[in-house]
Coordinates of C-alpha atoms in Angstrom, one line a residue:
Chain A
X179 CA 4.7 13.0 21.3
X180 CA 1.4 12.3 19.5
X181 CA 1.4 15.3 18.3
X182 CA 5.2 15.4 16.7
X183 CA 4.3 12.4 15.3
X184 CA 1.6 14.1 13.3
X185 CA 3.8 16.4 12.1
X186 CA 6.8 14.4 11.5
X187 CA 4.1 11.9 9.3
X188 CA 2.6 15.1 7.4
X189 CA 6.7 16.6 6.4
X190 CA 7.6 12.7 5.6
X191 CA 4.2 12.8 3.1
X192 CA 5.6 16.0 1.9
X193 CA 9.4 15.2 1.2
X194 CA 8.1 11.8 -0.7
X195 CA 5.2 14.0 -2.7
X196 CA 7.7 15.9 -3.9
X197 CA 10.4 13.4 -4.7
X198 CA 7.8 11.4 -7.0
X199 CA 6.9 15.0 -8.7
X200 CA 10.6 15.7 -9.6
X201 CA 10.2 12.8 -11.8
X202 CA 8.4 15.0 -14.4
X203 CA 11.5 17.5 -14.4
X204 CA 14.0 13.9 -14.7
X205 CA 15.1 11.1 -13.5
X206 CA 17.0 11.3 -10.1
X207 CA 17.7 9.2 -7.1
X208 CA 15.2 11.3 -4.7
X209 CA 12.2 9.2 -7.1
X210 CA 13.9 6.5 -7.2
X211 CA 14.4 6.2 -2.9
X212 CA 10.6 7.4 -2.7
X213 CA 9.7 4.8 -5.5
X214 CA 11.9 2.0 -3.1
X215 CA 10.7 2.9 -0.5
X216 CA 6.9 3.0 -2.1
X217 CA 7.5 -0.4 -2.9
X218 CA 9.2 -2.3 0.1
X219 CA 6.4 -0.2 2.2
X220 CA 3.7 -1.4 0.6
X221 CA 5.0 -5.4 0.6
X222 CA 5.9 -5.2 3.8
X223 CA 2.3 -3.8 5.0
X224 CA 0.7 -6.4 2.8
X225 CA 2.2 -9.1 4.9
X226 CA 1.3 -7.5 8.2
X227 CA -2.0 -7.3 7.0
X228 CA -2.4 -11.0 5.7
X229 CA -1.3 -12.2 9.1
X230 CA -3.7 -10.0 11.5
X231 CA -6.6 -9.6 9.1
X232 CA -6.9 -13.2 6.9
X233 CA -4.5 -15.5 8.7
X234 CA -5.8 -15.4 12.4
X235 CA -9.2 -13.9 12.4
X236 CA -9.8 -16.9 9.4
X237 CA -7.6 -19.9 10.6
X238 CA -5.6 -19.6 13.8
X239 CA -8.2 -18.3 16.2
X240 CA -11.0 -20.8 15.1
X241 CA -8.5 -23.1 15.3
X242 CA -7.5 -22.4 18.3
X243 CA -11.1 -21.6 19.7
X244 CA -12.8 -24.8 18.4
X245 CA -10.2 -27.4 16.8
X246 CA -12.8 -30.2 16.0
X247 CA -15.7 -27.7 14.5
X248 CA -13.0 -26.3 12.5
X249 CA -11.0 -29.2 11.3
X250 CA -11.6 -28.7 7.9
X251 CA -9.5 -25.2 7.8
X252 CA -6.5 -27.4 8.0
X253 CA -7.3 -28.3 4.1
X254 CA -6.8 -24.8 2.9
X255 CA -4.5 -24.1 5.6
X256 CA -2.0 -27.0 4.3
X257 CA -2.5 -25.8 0.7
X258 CA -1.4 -22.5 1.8
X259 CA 1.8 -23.8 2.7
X260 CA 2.5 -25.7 -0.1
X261 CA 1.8 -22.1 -2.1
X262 CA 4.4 -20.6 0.5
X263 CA 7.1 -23.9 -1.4
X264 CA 7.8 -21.5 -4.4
X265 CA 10.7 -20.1 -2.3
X266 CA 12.7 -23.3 -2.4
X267 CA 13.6 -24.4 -5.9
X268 CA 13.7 -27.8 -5.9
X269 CA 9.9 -27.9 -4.4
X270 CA 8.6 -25.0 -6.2
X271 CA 6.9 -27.6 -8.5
X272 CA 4.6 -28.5 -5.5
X273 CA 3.1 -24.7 -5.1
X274 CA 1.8 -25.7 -8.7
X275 CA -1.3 -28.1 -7.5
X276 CA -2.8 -25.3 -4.9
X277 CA -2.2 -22.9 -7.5
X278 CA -4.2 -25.2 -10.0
X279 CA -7.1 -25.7 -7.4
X280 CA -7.1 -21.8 -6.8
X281 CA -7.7 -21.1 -11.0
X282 CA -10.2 -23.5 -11.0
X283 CA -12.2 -22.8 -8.6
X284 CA -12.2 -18.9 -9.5
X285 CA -12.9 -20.3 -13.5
X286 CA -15.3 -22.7 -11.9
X287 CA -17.6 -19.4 -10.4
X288 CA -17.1 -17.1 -12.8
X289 CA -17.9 -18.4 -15.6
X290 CA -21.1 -18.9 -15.0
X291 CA -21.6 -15.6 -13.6
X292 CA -19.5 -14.0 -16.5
X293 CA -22.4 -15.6 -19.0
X294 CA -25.0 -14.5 -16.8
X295 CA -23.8 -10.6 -16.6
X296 CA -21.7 -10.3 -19.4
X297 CA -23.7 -12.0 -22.3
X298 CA -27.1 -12.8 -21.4
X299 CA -28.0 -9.8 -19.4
X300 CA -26.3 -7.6 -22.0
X301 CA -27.9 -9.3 -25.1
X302 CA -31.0 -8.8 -23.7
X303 CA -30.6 -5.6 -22.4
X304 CA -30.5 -4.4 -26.3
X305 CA -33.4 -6.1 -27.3
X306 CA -36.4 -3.7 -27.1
X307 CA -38.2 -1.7 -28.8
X308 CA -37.1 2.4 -29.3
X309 CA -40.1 3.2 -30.8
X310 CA -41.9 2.8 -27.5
X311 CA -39.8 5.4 -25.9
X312 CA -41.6 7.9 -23.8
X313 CA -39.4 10.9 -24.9
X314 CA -37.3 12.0 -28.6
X315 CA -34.5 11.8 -27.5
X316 CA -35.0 8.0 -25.1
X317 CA -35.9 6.9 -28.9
X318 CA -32.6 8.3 -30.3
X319 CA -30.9 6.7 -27.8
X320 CA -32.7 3.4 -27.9
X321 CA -31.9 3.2 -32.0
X322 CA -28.2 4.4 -31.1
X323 CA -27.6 1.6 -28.9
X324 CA -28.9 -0.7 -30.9
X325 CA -27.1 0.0 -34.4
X326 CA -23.9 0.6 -32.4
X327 CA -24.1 -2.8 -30.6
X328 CA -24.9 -4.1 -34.2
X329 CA -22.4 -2.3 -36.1
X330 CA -19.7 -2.7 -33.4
X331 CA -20.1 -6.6 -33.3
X332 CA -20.1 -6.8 -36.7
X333 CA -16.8 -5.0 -37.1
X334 CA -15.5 -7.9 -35.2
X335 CA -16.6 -10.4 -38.0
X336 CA -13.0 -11.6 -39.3
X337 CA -14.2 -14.4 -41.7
X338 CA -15.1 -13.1 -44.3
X339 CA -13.5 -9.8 -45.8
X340 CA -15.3 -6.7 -45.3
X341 CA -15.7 -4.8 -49.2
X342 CA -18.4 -3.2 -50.7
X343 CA -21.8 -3.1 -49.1
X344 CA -20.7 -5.5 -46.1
X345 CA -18.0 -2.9 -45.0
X346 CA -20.5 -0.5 -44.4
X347 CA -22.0 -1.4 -40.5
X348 CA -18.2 -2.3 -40.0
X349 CA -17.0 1.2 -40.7
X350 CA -20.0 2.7 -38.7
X351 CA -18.9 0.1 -35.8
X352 CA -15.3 1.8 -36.0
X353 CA -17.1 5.2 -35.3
X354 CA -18.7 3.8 -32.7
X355 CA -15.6 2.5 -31.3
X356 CA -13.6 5.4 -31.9
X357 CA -16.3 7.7 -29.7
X358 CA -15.8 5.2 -26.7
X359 CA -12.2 5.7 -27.0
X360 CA -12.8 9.4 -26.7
X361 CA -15.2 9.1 -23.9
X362 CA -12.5 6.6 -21.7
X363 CA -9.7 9.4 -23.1
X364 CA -11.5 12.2 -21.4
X365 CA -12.7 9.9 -18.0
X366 CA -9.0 8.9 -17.5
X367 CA -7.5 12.6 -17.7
X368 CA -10.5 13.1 -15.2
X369 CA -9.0 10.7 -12.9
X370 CA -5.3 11.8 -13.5
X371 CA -6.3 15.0 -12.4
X372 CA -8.4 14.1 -9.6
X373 CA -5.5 12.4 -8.4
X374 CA -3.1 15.9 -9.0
X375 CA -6.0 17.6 -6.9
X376 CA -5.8 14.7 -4.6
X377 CA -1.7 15.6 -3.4
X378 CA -2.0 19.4 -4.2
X379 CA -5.2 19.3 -1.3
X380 CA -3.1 17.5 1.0
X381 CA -0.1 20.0 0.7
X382 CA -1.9 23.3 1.3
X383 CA -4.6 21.5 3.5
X384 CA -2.3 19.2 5.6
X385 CA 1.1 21.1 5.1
X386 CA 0.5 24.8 4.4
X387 CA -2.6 25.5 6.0
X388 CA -3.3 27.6 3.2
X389 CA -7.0 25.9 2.7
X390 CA -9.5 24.9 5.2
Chain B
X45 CA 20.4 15.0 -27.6
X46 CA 18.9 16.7 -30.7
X47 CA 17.9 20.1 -30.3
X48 CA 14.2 19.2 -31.3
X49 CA 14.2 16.5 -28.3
X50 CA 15.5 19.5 -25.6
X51 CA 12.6 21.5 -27.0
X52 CA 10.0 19.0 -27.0
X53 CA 11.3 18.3 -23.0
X54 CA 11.6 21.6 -22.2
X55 CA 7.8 22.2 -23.4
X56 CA 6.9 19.1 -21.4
X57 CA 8.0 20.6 -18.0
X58 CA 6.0 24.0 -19.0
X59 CA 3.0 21.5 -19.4
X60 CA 3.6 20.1 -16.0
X61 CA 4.4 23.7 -14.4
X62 CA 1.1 25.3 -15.9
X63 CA -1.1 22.3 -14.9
X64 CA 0.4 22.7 -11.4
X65 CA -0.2 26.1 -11.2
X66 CA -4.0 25.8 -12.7
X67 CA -5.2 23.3 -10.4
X68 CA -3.3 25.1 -7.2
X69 CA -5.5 28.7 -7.4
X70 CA -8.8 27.0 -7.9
X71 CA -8.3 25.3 -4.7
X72 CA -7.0 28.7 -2.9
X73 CA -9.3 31.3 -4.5
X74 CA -12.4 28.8 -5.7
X75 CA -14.6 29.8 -8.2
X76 CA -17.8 28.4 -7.3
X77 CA -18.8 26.7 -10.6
X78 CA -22.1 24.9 -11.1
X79 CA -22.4 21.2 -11.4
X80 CA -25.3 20.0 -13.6
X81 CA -27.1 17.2 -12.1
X82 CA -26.6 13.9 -14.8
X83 CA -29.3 11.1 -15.0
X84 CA -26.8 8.4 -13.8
X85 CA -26.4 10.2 -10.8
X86 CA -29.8 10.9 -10.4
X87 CA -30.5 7.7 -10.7
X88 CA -28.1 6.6 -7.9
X89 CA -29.2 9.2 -5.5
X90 CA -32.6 8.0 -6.2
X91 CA -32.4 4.0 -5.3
X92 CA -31.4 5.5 -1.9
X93 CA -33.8 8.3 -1.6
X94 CA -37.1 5.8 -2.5
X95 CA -35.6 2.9 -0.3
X96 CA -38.7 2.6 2.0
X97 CA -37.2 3.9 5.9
X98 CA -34.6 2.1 7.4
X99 CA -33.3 -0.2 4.9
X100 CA -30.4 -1.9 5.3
X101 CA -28.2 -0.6 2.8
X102 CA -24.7 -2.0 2.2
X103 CA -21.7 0.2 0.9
X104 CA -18.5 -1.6 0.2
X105 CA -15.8 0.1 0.3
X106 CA -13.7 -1.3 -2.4
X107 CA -11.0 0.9 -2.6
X108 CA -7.6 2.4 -0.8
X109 CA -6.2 5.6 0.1
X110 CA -5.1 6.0 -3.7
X111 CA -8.1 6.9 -5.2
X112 CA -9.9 8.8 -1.9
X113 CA -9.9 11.7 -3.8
X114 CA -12.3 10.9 -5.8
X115 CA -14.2 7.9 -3.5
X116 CA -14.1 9.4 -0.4
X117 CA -16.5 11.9 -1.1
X118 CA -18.8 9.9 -2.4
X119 CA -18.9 7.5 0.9
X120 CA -19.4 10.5 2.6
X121 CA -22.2 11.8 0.7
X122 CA -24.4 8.3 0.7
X123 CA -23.8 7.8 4.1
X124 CA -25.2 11.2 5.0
X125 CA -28.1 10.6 2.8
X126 CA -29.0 7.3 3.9
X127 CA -29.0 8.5 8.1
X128 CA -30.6 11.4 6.8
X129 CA -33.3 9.0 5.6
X130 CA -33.0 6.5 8.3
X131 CA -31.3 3.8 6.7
X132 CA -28.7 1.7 8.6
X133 CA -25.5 1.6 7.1
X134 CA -23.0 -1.8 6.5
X135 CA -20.5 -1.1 6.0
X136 CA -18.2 -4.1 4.1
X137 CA -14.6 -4.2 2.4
X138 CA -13.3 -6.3 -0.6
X139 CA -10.0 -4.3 -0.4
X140 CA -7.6 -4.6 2.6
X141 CA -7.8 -1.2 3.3
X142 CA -11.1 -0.6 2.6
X143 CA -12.1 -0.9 6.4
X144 CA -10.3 1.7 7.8
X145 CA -12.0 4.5 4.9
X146 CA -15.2 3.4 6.1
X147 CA -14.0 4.1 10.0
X148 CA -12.6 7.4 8.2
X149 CA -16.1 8.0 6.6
X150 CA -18.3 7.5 9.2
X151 CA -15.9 9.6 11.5
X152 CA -16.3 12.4 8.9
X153 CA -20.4 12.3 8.8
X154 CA -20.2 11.5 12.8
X155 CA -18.5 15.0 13.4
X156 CA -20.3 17.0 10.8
X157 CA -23.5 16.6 12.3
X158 CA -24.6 13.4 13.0
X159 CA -23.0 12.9 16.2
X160 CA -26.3 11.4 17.7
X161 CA -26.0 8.4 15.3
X162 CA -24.6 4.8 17.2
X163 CA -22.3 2.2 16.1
X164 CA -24.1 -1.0 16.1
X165 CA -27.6 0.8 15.5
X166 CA -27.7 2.7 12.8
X167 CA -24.1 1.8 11.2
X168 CA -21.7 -1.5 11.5
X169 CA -18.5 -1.7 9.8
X170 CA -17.7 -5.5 9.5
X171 CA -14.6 -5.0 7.7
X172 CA -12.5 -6.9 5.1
X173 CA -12.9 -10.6 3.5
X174 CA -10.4 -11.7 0.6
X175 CA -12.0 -13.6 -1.9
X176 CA -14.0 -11.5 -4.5
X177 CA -16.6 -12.9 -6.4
X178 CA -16.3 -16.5 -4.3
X179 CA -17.1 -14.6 -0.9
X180 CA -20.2 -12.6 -2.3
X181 CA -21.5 -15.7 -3.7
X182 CA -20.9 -17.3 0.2
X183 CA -22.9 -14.2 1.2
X184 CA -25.7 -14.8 -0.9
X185 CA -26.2 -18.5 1.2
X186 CA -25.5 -17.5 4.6
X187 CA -24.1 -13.6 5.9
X188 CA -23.1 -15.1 9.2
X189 CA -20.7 -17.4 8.2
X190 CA -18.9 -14.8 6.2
X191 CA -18.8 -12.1 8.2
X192 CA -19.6 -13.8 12.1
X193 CA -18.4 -10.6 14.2
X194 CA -17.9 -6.9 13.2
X195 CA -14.4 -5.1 13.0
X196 CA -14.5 -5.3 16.8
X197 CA -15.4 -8.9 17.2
X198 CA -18.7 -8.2 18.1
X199 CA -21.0 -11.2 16.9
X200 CA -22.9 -10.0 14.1
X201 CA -26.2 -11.6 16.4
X202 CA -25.2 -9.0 19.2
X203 CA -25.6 -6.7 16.5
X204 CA -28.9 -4.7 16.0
X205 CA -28.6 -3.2 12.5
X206 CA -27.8 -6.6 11.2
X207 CA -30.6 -8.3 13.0
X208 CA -33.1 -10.2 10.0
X209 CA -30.1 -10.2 7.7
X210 CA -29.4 -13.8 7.7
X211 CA -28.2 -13.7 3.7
X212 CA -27.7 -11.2 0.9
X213 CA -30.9 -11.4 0.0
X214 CA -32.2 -10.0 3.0
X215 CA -30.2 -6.3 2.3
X216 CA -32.5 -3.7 0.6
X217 CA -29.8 -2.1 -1.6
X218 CA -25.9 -2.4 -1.9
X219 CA -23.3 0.5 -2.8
X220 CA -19.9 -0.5 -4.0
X221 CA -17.3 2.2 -4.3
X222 CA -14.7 0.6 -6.0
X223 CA -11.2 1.5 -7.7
X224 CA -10.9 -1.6 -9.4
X225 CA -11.0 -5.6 -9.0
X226 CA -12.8 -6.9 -6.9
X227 CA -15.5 -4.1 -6.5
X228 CA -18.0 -3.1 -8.2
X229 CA -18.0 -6.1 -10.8
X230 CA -18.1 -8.5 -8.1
X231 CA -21.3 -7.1 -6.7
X232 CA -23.1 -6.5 -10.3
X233 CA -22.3 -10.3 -10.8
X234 CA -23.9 -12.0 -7.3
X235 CA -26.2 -9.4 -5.8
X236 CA -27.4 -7.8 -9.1
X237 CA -27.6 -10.7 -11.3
X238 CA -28.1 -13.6 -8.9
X239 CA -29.8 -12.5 -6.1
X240 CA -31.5 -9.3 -7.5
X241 CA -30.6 -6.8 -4.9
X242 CA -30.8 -3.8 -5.8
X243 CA -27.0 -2.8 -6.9
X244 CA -25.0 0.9 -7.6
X245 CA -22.0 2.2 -7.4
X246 CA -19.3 4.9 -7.5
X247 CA -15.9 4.1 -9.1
X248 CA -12.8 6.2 -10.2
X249 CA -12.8 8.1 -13.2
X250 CA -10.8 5.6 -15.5
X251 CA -13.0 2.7 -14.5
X252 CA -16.7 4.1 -15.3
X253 CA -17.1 3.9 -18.9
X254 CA -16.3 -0.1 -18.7
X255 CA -19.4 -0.1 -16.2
X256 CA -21.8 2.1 -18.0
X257 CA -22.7 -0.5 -20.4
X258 CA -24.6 -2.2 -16.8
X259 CA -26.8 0.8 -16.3
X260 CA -29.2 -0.5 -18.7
X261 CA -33.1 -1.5 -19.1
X262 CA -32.6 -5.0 -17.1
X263 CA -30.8 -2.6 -14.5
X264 CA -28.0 -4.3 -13.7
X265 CA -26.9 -1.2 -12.1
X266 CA -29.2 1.7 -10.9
X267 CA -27.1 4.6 -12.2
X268 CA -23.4 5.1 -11.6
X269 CA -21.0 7.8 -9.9
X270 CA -18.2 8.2 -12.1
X271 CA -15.0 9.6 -10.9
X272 CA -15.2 13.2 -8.8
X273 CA -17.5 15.2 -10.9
X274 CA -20.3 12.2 -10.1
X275 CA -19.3 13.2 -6.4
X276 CA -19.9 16.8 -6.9
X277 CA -23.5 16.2 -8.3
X278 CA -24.1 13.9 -5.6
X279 CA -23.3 16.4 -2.7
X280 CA -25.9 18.9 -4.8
X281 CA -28.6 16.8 -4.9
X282 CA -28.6 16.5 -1.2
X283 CA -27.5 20.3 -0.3
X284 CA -24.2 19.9 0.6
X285 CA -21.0 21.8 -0.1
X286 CA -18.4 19.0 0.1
X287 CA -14.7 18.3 -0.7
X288 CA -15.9 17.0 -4.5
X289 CA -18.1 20.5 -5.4
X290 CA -14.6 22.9 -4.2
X291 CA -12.0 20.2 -5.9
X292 CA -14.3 20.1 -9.2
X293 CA -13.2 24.1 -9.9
X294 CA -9.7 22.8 -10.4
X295 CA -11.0 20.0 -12.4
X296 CA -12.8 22.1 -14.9
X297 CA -9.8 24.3 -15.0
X298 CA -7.5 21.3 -15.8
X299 CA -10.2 20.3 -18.3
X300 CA -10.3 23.5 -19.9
X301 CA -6.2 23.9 -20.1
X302 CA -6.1 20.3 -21.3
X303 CA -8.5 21.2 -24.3
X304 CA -6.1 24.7 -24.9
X305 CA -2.7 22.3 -24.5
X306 CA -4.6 19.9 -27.2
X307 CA -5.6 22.3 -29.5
X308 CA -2.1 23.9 -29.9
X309 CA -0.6 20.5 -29.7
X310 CA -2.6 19.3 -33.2
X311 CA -1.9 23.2 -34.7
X312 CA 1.1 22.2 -34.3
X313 CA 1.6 18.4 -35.5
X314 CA -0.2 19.6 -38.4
X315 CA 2.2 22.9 -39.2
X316 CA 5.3 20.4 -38.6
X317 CA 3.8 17.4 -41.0
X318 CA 2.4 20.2 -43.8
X319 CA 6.5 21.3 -43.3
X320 CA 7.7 17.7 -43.8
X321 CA 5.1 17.8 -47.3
X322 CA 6.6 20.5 -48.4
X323 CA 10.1 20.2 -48.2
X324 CA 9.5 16.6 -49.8
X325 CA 8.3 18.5 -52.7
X326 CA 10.7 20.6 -52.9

């Protein structure tokens, strides 16, 4: 049985592989029962998952195993439910207040780390001296990252128009730009086709046998 | 439909059918192609490498079967290279699925030579917590109350790769392979910035230039394994032929057709716009 399962799962993998690939020839109702499918799949595993692996293992069975130590889960467990009142219209305005306490907590903790990592650690990351590099091309490196965080921040300057002289760092801050773009171009057709060699691995691994 | 938009769609599909075709040999017949070993890596590799013996190094698997291609290996890889230096592994999850690849992981490793190794002693996986950022900053106070039992409800007390970990502080190093939020961030955030633990990572392709910017002279991150190629150089630097180094021949390939499929495609936007010119002139 265990077996036929395996097998039946692998052909089902298969049949839906190729049903999202014959999107790329057109549009046709085998992508869009696999896409469906895809989606009611994945909602319905979600909630599974929220129940056995946050719900009781978090609230129910401490709860359950020690009411009075755990008490206080009754608080986010009563703010859950009011989340859960967006169903019914008329008391979907009540899901708004755990909603609220959610976002501001979240703001509440990372903003502070958000200063921390994103600004002040970055800031001060730049602020060294490349002359004191050990190698050429650490020096090269050093002075690039420096004039490109200059020149880049710079080109974000909006209040007073860029002519003459002063549109000089901005248009080396566009080059800059414009190289990043490039670079996050070429990693995301990396990823697309990691994700090509991904399916293609699993049909002649999985399917055809054709690798090992 | 114009007869320009048929050709432009028919062209399309030859795209599609070449790139399947080009990635599909690779795979069959591989080429054996060399990977060059790149600083970021190197760097990653090393954190683990000079972690003195058994350190207690997280990984967090922050990611789901959508992006194993390029994660998985990399899991593999560090946990390989940290038994192989004596190092216990935690395994934790900020993504739902995220348990079950570590299970998947440590199987892999388990069966391809490391069958001696023991749940509990040198490994733990203590599974998924929802909360992102909040949780890790829970962590940093006090590990227990976060995570009190393993995936098999094993109190982490019981537990004697966890013992002396009583916050995040106490972990010598922490991986996070990640495919997007929470992941890697998170971690950078609370154990890099807040608690200074020693922080790296592996993420998808897509995602690694936003975090290169952290591998930098405060070192917010210690190097970074970007996409599969990172994978690739990671199974080289500790001699192993993995899933990453045979899958990068098709990348390369890909790479390579991409470049050809570019190159035509500007030849011919700029034959088609110096056409336009000229009939205007005309």
């Amino acid at each position: 049985m265990l077996q036929f399962m395996n097998v039946f799962g692998i052909w089902l993998g298969v049949f839906f592989t190729f049903s999202i690939f014959s999107f790329l020839y057109k549009d046709n109702p085998f992508y869009k029962l696999s896409e469906q499918i895809f989606v009611g799949l994945s909602a319905g595993y979600w909630f599974i998952y929220t129940i056995y692996y946050v719900m009781i293992p978090n609230l129910f069975s401490k709860l359950i195993g020690d009411f009075n130590a755990n008490a206080i889960l009754l608080i986010p467990g009563f703010l859950g439910l009011l989340m859960l009142l967006r169903i019914i219209p008329k008391l979907q305005w009540i899901s708004r207040y755990p909603l609220s306490l959610v976002i501001a907590t979240t703001a509440g903790v990372s903003i502070v780390l958000s200063l921390q990592t994103n600004i002040m650690q970055q800031i001060t990351a730049t602020m060294f001296n490349p002359f004191a590099a050990e190698t050429t091309s650490q020096m090269i490196g050093g002075l690039l990252l420096i004039i490109g965080t200059i020149c880049g921040i710079y080109f974000f300057y909006f209040s007073k128009k860029q002519e003459g002289l002063s549109a000089i760092p901005s248009k080396i801050g566009i080059w800059f730009l414009m190289l990043s773009f490039g670079a996050s171009f070429g990693y995301t057709v990396m990823a697309r086709i990691s994700l090509l060699i991904g399916r293609l691995d699993f049909l002649l691994k999985d399917w055809l046998h054709l690798i090992k | 439909m114009t007869q320009d938009l048929k050709k432009t769609q028919f062209e399309r599909r030859i795209i599609f059918l070449t790139l399947f075709i080009v990635v599909t040999l690779p795979l069959i017949f591989p080429l054996g192609l060399k990977t060059e070993i790149t600083p970021l890596v190197q760097n990653a590799y090393d954190m683990i490498e000079t972690a003195p013996d058994s350190s207690r190094i997280i990984i967090s698997f922050d990611y789901d079967p959508s992006t194993i291609t390029e994660l998985q290996p990399m899991a593999q890889a560090i946990i390989e290279h940290c038994w192989r230096r004596g190092h216990k592994v935690i395994a934790t999850a900020l993504w739902p699925q995220g348990a079950s690849m570590a299970d998947a992981a440590f199987s892999f490793v388990i069966e391809n030579g490391y069958k001696d190794k023991q749940y509990g002693v040198d490994y733990v996986n203590l599974g998924y917590k929802p909360g992102g950022t909040v949780t890790l900053q829970a962590l940093g106070r006090d590990f227990q109350t976060i995570f009190p039992s393993d995936m098999k409800g094993t109190p982490i007390s019981e537990i004697p790769a966890m013992q002396g970990i009583a916050k995040l502080g106490d972990i010598d190093a922490v991986m996070s392979l990640s495919a997007g939020d929470p992941g890697l961030m998170a971690w950078i955030m609370v154990a890099s910035d807040k608690y200074k633990v020693k922080v790296s990572g592996g993420t998808t392709a897509i995602s690694a230039p936003g975090f290169l910017t952290y591998v930098n002279k405060n070192q917010q991150l210690i190097g970074l394994l970007g996409g599969l190629k990172a994978a690739s150089e990671y199974e080289k630097l500790i001699g192993v032929k993995g899933k990453a180094t045979v899958n990068m021949d098709a990348q390369s390939v890909a790479h390579v057709l991409i470049l050809v499929f570019i190159t035509i495609g500007n030849i011919k936007a700029f034959r088609i716009r110096r056409k336009t010119r000229n009939a205007q002139m005309n």
